[in-house]
């Protein structure tokens, strides 16, 4: 299918209804609704017309960074002083939901930039670092990535091998490699976590062009095809003192960023599920077999009724988590539960919705296969489905399965 044909077809498909079965809009403020409507329009105008073509070609729509910056979707809950939105956690969640209705890869671009690059610079950085990086990152004029995972240390980042050797002047010499890093080949900066020799884990800001630093692309992905993923390779990279994050040490540094991003993903996954459900509901009323719409068959109704039930439960979970997050009371284990539940819900809905579309469901004319393939990454990154289950298990029993 040519890119133009796909763009024309996508533009013709109107998928901008969104389920609100329990009148959850009543729980949202006027600001939340305004933010949602702005991001929904943005996705309709800037993402939906091009996403199938980009995903099919395996290309990242890099131009969307600046547009998402103009929209206020990059670091929306960080303070306005640094060029960010100063919004609450529910507004941030809604932005992730709407972006992921478009595509998980687009949400990934925004959530890595906002939660994994801007947040640690804000939370753990010096005032000089905040002023230097945050305004440019918020505008999408600078792109960032986050390096925690290594080739041999994914679920267990505490065993990382990347090293930081003191240079005697407050800086470090960085050696090692990171793997599966969203945005890395196009990033201007990387927030990287390494272990100080005989010491704790620390975070540093590596800049493109630093001697010994490279970021090769990872090819051959069948998932998140519109998001670019790569490695980070460090060979004796000198990190000056000004690029060391001064206000955190230990694994709680990177894990604290993950809490922020996982919360956003819990909302994002709802967006992907909504898009699949909307498409399946519409198709079930239009597609005639045995002289009636397939939506009139009990088996199709069962699929649709279960979908809307699960979406509604996920919406309630994320909304409640957002109210806790606004009060600074959302625990990492609560966030794990929401990320795990909602991504699992979305991947199952994408599959059921694909079935409702019959053969047509496997084409790029409908969004389910793209969402389904994307969600295979979403259920793996930011902590796998099983790791989050074990985090819940540890929280309720007090017994640690990881040690
Ligand atoms: P453990 O001993 O349990 O904890 C070490 C310290 O960290 C604290 N902590 C957290 N703090 C904030 N938020 C969280 N979620 C936290 N989880 C733990 C903890 O209290 C402790 O603090 P302290 O003060 O006592 O030192 O650490 P562990 O080594 O036993 O590991 C536990 C485990 C398995 C849960 C953790 O390693 C884990 O979550 N593993 C999963 C790894 C993961 O999620 N990687 C994600 C990489 S980034 C990514 O995927 C980006 S994709 C983004 C995109 O494209 O959208
Ligand atoms: P492994 O840790 O090797 O896990 C393999 C399997 O073993 C999984 O099923 C897992 O659940 C299971 N397992 C592991 N430990 C246990 C246990 N204790 N008990 C039971 N089962 C267990 N990382 C970054 O740092 N930055 C990024 O920007 C980033 N972006 C990504 C983008 C994409 C598209 C993908 C696919 C990954 C990305 N990641 C990123 C990495 C991601 O976080 C890791 O893939 C993830 O944490 C899992 O690590 P792993 O792939 O090494 O799998």
mmCIF file of N, CA and C in Angstrom, residues 138-193:
data_model
loop_
_atom_site.group_PDB
_atom_site.id
_atom_site.type_symbol
_atom_site.label_atom_id
_atom_site.label_comp_id
_atom_site.label_asym_id
_atom_site.label_seq_id
_atom_site.Cartn_x
_atom_site.Cartn_y
_atom_site.Cartn_z
ATOM 1 N N UNK A 138 10.992 21.427 26.585
ATOM 2 C CA UNK A 138 9.536 21.672 26.617
ATOM 3 C C UNK A 138 9.024 22.107 25.251
ATOM 4 N N UNK A 139 9.864 22.833 24.516
ATOM 5 C CA UNK A 139 9.448 23.293 23.175
ATOM 6 C C UNK A 139 9.639 22.219 22.104
ATOM 7 N N UNK A 140 10.314 21.137 22.456
ATOM 8 C CA UNK A 140 10.590 20.103 21.457
ATOM 9 C C UNK A 140 11.720 20.516 20.531
ATOM 10 N N UNK A 141 12.451 21.577 20.923
ATOM 11 C CA UNK A 141 13.595 22.001 20.093
ATOM 12 C C UNK A 141 14.812 21.135 20.400
ATOM 13 N N UNK A 142 14.775 20.510 21.564
ATOM 14 C CA UNK A 142 15.827 19.565 21.948
ATOM 15 C C UNK A 142 15.119 18.239 22.245
ATOM 16 N N UNK A 143 15.729 17.125 21.831
ATOM 17 C CA UNK A 143 15.120 15.807 22.079
ATOM 18 C C UNK A 143 16.002 15.054 23.074
ATOM 19 N N UNK A 144 15.326 14.362 24.016
ATOM 20 C CA UNK A 144 16.081 13.620 25.022
ATOM 21 C C UNK A 144 15.744 12.143 25.010
ATOM 22 N N UNK A 145 16.631 11.352 25.637
ATOM 23 C CA UNK A 145 16.335 9.931 25.849
ATOM 24 C C UNK A 145 16.834 9.531 27.231
ATOM 25 N N UNK A 146 16.487 8.309 27.642
ATOM 26 C CA UNK A 146 16.721 7.853 29.015
ATOM 27 C C UNK A 146 17.390 6.495 28.969
ATOM 28 N N UNK A 147 18.597 6.389 29.478
ATOM 29 C CA UNK A 147 19.337 5.132 29.386
ATOM 30 C C UNK A 147 19.459 4.427 30.722
ATOM 31 N N UNK A 148 18.643 3.383 30.891
ATOM 32 C CA UNK A 148 18.741 2.555 32.101
ATOM 33 C C UNK A 148 19.039 1.099 31.713
ATOM 34 N N UNK A 149 18.232 0.554 30.794
ATOM 35 C CA UNK A 149 18.347 -0.862 30.408
ATOM 36 C C UNK A 149 19.675 -1.136 29.694
ATOM 37 N N UNK A 150 20.260 -2.281 30.009
ATOM 38 C CA UNK A 150 21.497 -2.713 29.339
ATOM 39 C C UNK A 150 21.252 -4.037 28.622
ATOM 40 N N UNK A 151 22.154 -4.419 27.716
ATOM 41 C CA UNK A 151 21.931 -5.675 26.983
ATOM 42 C C UNK A 151 21.670 -6.865 27.919
ATOM 43 N N UNK A 152 22.370 -6.922 29.041
ATOM 44 C CA UNK A 152 22.210 -8.078 29.946
ATOM 45 C C UNK A 152 21.500 -7.742 31.258
ATOM 46 N N UNK A 153 20.920 -6.545 31.339
ATOM 47 C CA UNK A 153 20.242 -6.141 32.586
ATOM 48 C C UNK A 153 19.024 -5.304 32.257
ATOM 49 N N UNK A 154 17.872 -5.995 32.108
ATOM 50 C CA UNK A 154 16.625 -5.308 31.770
ATOM 51 C C UNK A 154 15.733 -5.160 32.990
ATOM 52 N N UNK A 155 15.086 -6.269 33.392
ATOM 53 C CA UNK A 155 14.208 -6.215 34.566
ATOM 54 C C UNK A 155 14.996 -5.933 35.840
ATOM 55 N N UNK A 156 16.274 -6.225 35.812
ATOM 56 C CA UNK A 156 17.114 -6.068 37.014
ATOM 57 C C UNK A 156 18.164 -4.969 36.790
ATOM 58 N N UNK A 157 17.707 -3.718 36.705
ATOM 59 C CA UNK A 157 18.667 -2.648 36.388
ATOM 60 C C UNK A 157 19.684 -2.400 37.501
ATOM 61 N N UNK A 158 19.365 -2.865 38.711
ATOM 62 C CA UNK A 158 20.294 -2.669 39.837
ATOM 63 C C UNK A 158 21.616 -3.388 39.622
ATOM 64 N N UNK A 159 21.657 -4.361 38.691
ATOM 65 C CA UNK A 159 22.917 -5.083 38.426
ATOM 66 C C UNK A 159 23.680 -4.467 37.256
ATOM 67 N N UNK A 160 23.364 -3.255 36.895
ATOM 68 C CA UNK A 160 23.973 -2.630 35.704
ATOM 69 C C UNK A 160 25.498 -2.654 35.735
ATOM 70 N N UNK A 161 26.093 -2.674 34.524
ATOM 71 C CA UNK A 161 27.551 -2.733 34.406
ATOM 72 C C UNK A 161 28.158 -1.413 33.960
ATOM 73 N N UNK A 162 27.325 -0.473 33.539
ATOM 74 C CA UNK A 162 27.852 0.832 33.090
ATOM 75 C C UNK A 162 28.547 1.520 34.263
ATOM 76 N N UNK A 163 29.766 2.008 33.989
ATOM 77 C CA UNK A 163 30.554 2.549 35.106
ATOM 78 C C UNK A 163 30.835 4.045 34.954
ATOM 79 N N UNK A 164 30.961 4.688 36.099
ATOM 80 C CA UNK A 164 31.350 6.095 36.183
ATOM 81 C C UNK A 164 32.616 6.150 37.044
ATOM 82 N N UNK A 165 33.738 6.526 36.399
ATOM 83 C CA UNK A 165 35.000 6.592 37.153
ATOM 84 C C UNK A 165 35.325 8.054 37.440
ATOM 85 N N UNK A 166 35.567 8.372 38.691
ATOM 86 C CA UNK A 166 35.791 9.776 39.065
ATOM 87 C C UNK A 166 36.984 10.365 38.306
ATOM 88 N N UNK A 167 36.823 11.621 37.823
ATOM 89 C CA UNK A 167 37.934 12.267 37.098
ATOM 90 C C UNK A 167 38.771 13.153 38.016
ATOM 91 N N UNK A 168 38.396 13.205 39.297
ATOM 92 C CA UNK A 168 39.153 14.010 40.258
ATOM 93 C C UNK A 168 38.698 15.453 40.309
ATOM 94 N N UNK A 169 37.793 15.850 39.410
ATOM 95 C CA UNK A 169 37.320 17.245 39.391
ATOM 96 C C UNK A 169 35.804 17.331 39.527
ATOM 97 N N UNK A 170 35.208 16.267 40.062
ATOM 98 C CA UNK A 170 33.743 16.254 40.247
ATOM 99 C C UNK A 170 33.002 15.653 39.066
ATOM 100 N N UNK A 171 33.748 15.364 37.982
ATOM 101 C CA UNK A 171 33.124 14.723 36.820
ATOM 102 C C UNK A 171 33.471 13.242 36.782
ATOM 103 N N UNK A 172 33.131 12.591 35.650
ATOM 104 C CA UNK A 172 33.344 11.140 35.556
ATOM 105 C C UNK A 172 33.786 10.741 34.143
ATOM 106 N N UNK A 173 34.378 9.553 34.061
ATOM 107 C CA UNK A 173 34.616 8.904 32.764
ATOM 108 C C UNK A 173 33.591 7.770 32.670
ATOM 109 N N UNK A 174 32.775 7.839 31.616
ATOM 110 C CA UNK A 174 31.640 6.908 31.472
ATOM 111 C C UNK A 174 31.982 5.810 30.467
ATOM 112 N N UNK A 175 31.759 4.549 30.881
ATOM 113 C CA UNK A 175 31.951 3.401 29.988
ATOM 114 C C UNK A 175 30.782 2.437 30.114
ATOM 115 N N UNK A 176 30.379 1.851 28.984
ATOM 116 C CA UNK A 176 29.302 0.855 29.037
ATOM 117 C C UNK A 176 28.373 0.992 27.853
ATOM 118 N N UNK A 177 27.239 0.295 27.934
ATOM 119 C CA UNK A 177 26.280 0.317 26.816
ATOM 120 C C UNK A 177 24.865 0.170 27.345
ATOM 121 N N UNK A 178 23.956 0.893 26.732
ATOM 122 C CA UNK A 178 22.531 0.804 27.059
ATOM 123 C C UNK A 178 21.795 0.300 25.817
ATOM 124 N N UNK A 179 20.680 -0.381 26.057
ATOM 125 C CA UNK A 179 19.983 -1.085 24.964
ATOM 126 C C UNK A 179 18.495 -0.752 25.003
ATOM 127 N N UNK A 180 17.855 -0.736 23.840
ATOM 128 C CA UNK A 180 16.410 -0.514 23.750
ATOM 129 C C UNK A 180 16.030 0.885 24.203
ATOM 130 N N UNK A 181 16.726 1.891 23.708
ATOM 131 C CA UNK A 181 16.504 3.233 24.225
ATOM 132 C C UNK A 181 15.648 4.050 23.238
ATOM 133 N N UNK A 182 14.429 4.366 23.667
ATOM 134 C CA UNK A 182 13.499 5.158 22.849
ATOM 135 C C UNK A 182 14.130 6.525 22.546
ATOM 136 N N UNK A 183 14.044 6.928 21.297
ATOM 137 C CA UNK A 183 14.535 8.242 20.812
ATOM 138 C C UNK A 183 16.059 8.337 20.700
ATOM 139 N N UNK A 184 16.838 7.312 21.114
ATOM 140 C CA UNK A 184 18.289 7.543 21.242
ATOM 141 C C UNK A 184 18.970 8.020 19.947
ATOM 142 N N UNK A 185 18.660 7.453 18.763
ATOM 143 C CA UNK A 185 19.419 7.895 17.577
ATOM 144 C C UNK A 185 19.145 9.351 17.181
ATOM 145 N N UNK A 186 18.024 9.924 17.656
ATOM 146 C CA UNK A 186 17.702 11.306 17.270
ATOM 147 C C UNK A 186 17.874 12.272 18.449
ATOM 148 N N UNK A 187 18.387 11.753 19.563
ATOM 149 C CA UNK A 187 18.412 12.582 20.783
ATOM 150 C C UNK A 187 19.608 13.525 20.820
ATOM 151 N N UNK A 188 19.364 14.722 21.350
ATOM 152 C CA UNK A 188 20.439 15.686 21.585
ATOM 153 C C UNK A 188 21.106 15.427 22.923
ATOM 154 N N UNK A 189 20.309 14.930 23.887
ATOM 155 C CA UNK A 189 20.887 14.580 25.195
ATOM 156 C C UNK A 189 20.332 13.233 25.671
ATOM 157 N N UNK A 190 21.119 12.585 26.523
ATOM 158 C CA UNK A 190 20.667 11.324 27.135
ATOM 159 C C UNK A 190 20.874 11.414 28.639
ATOM 160 N N UNK A 191 19.810 11.134 29.403
ATOM 161 C CA UNK A 191 19.970 10.996 30.862
ATOM 162 C C UNK A 191 20.356 9.536 31.084
ATOM 163 N N UNK A 192 21.570 9.333 31.592
ATOM 164 C CA UNK A 192 22.138 7.976 31.672
ATOM 165 C C UNK A 192 22.477 7.636 33.124
ATOM 166 N N UNK A 193 22.181 6.373 33.464
ATOM 167 C CA UNK A 193 22.429 5.908 34.830
ATOM 168 C C UNK A 193 23.583 4.914 34.825
#
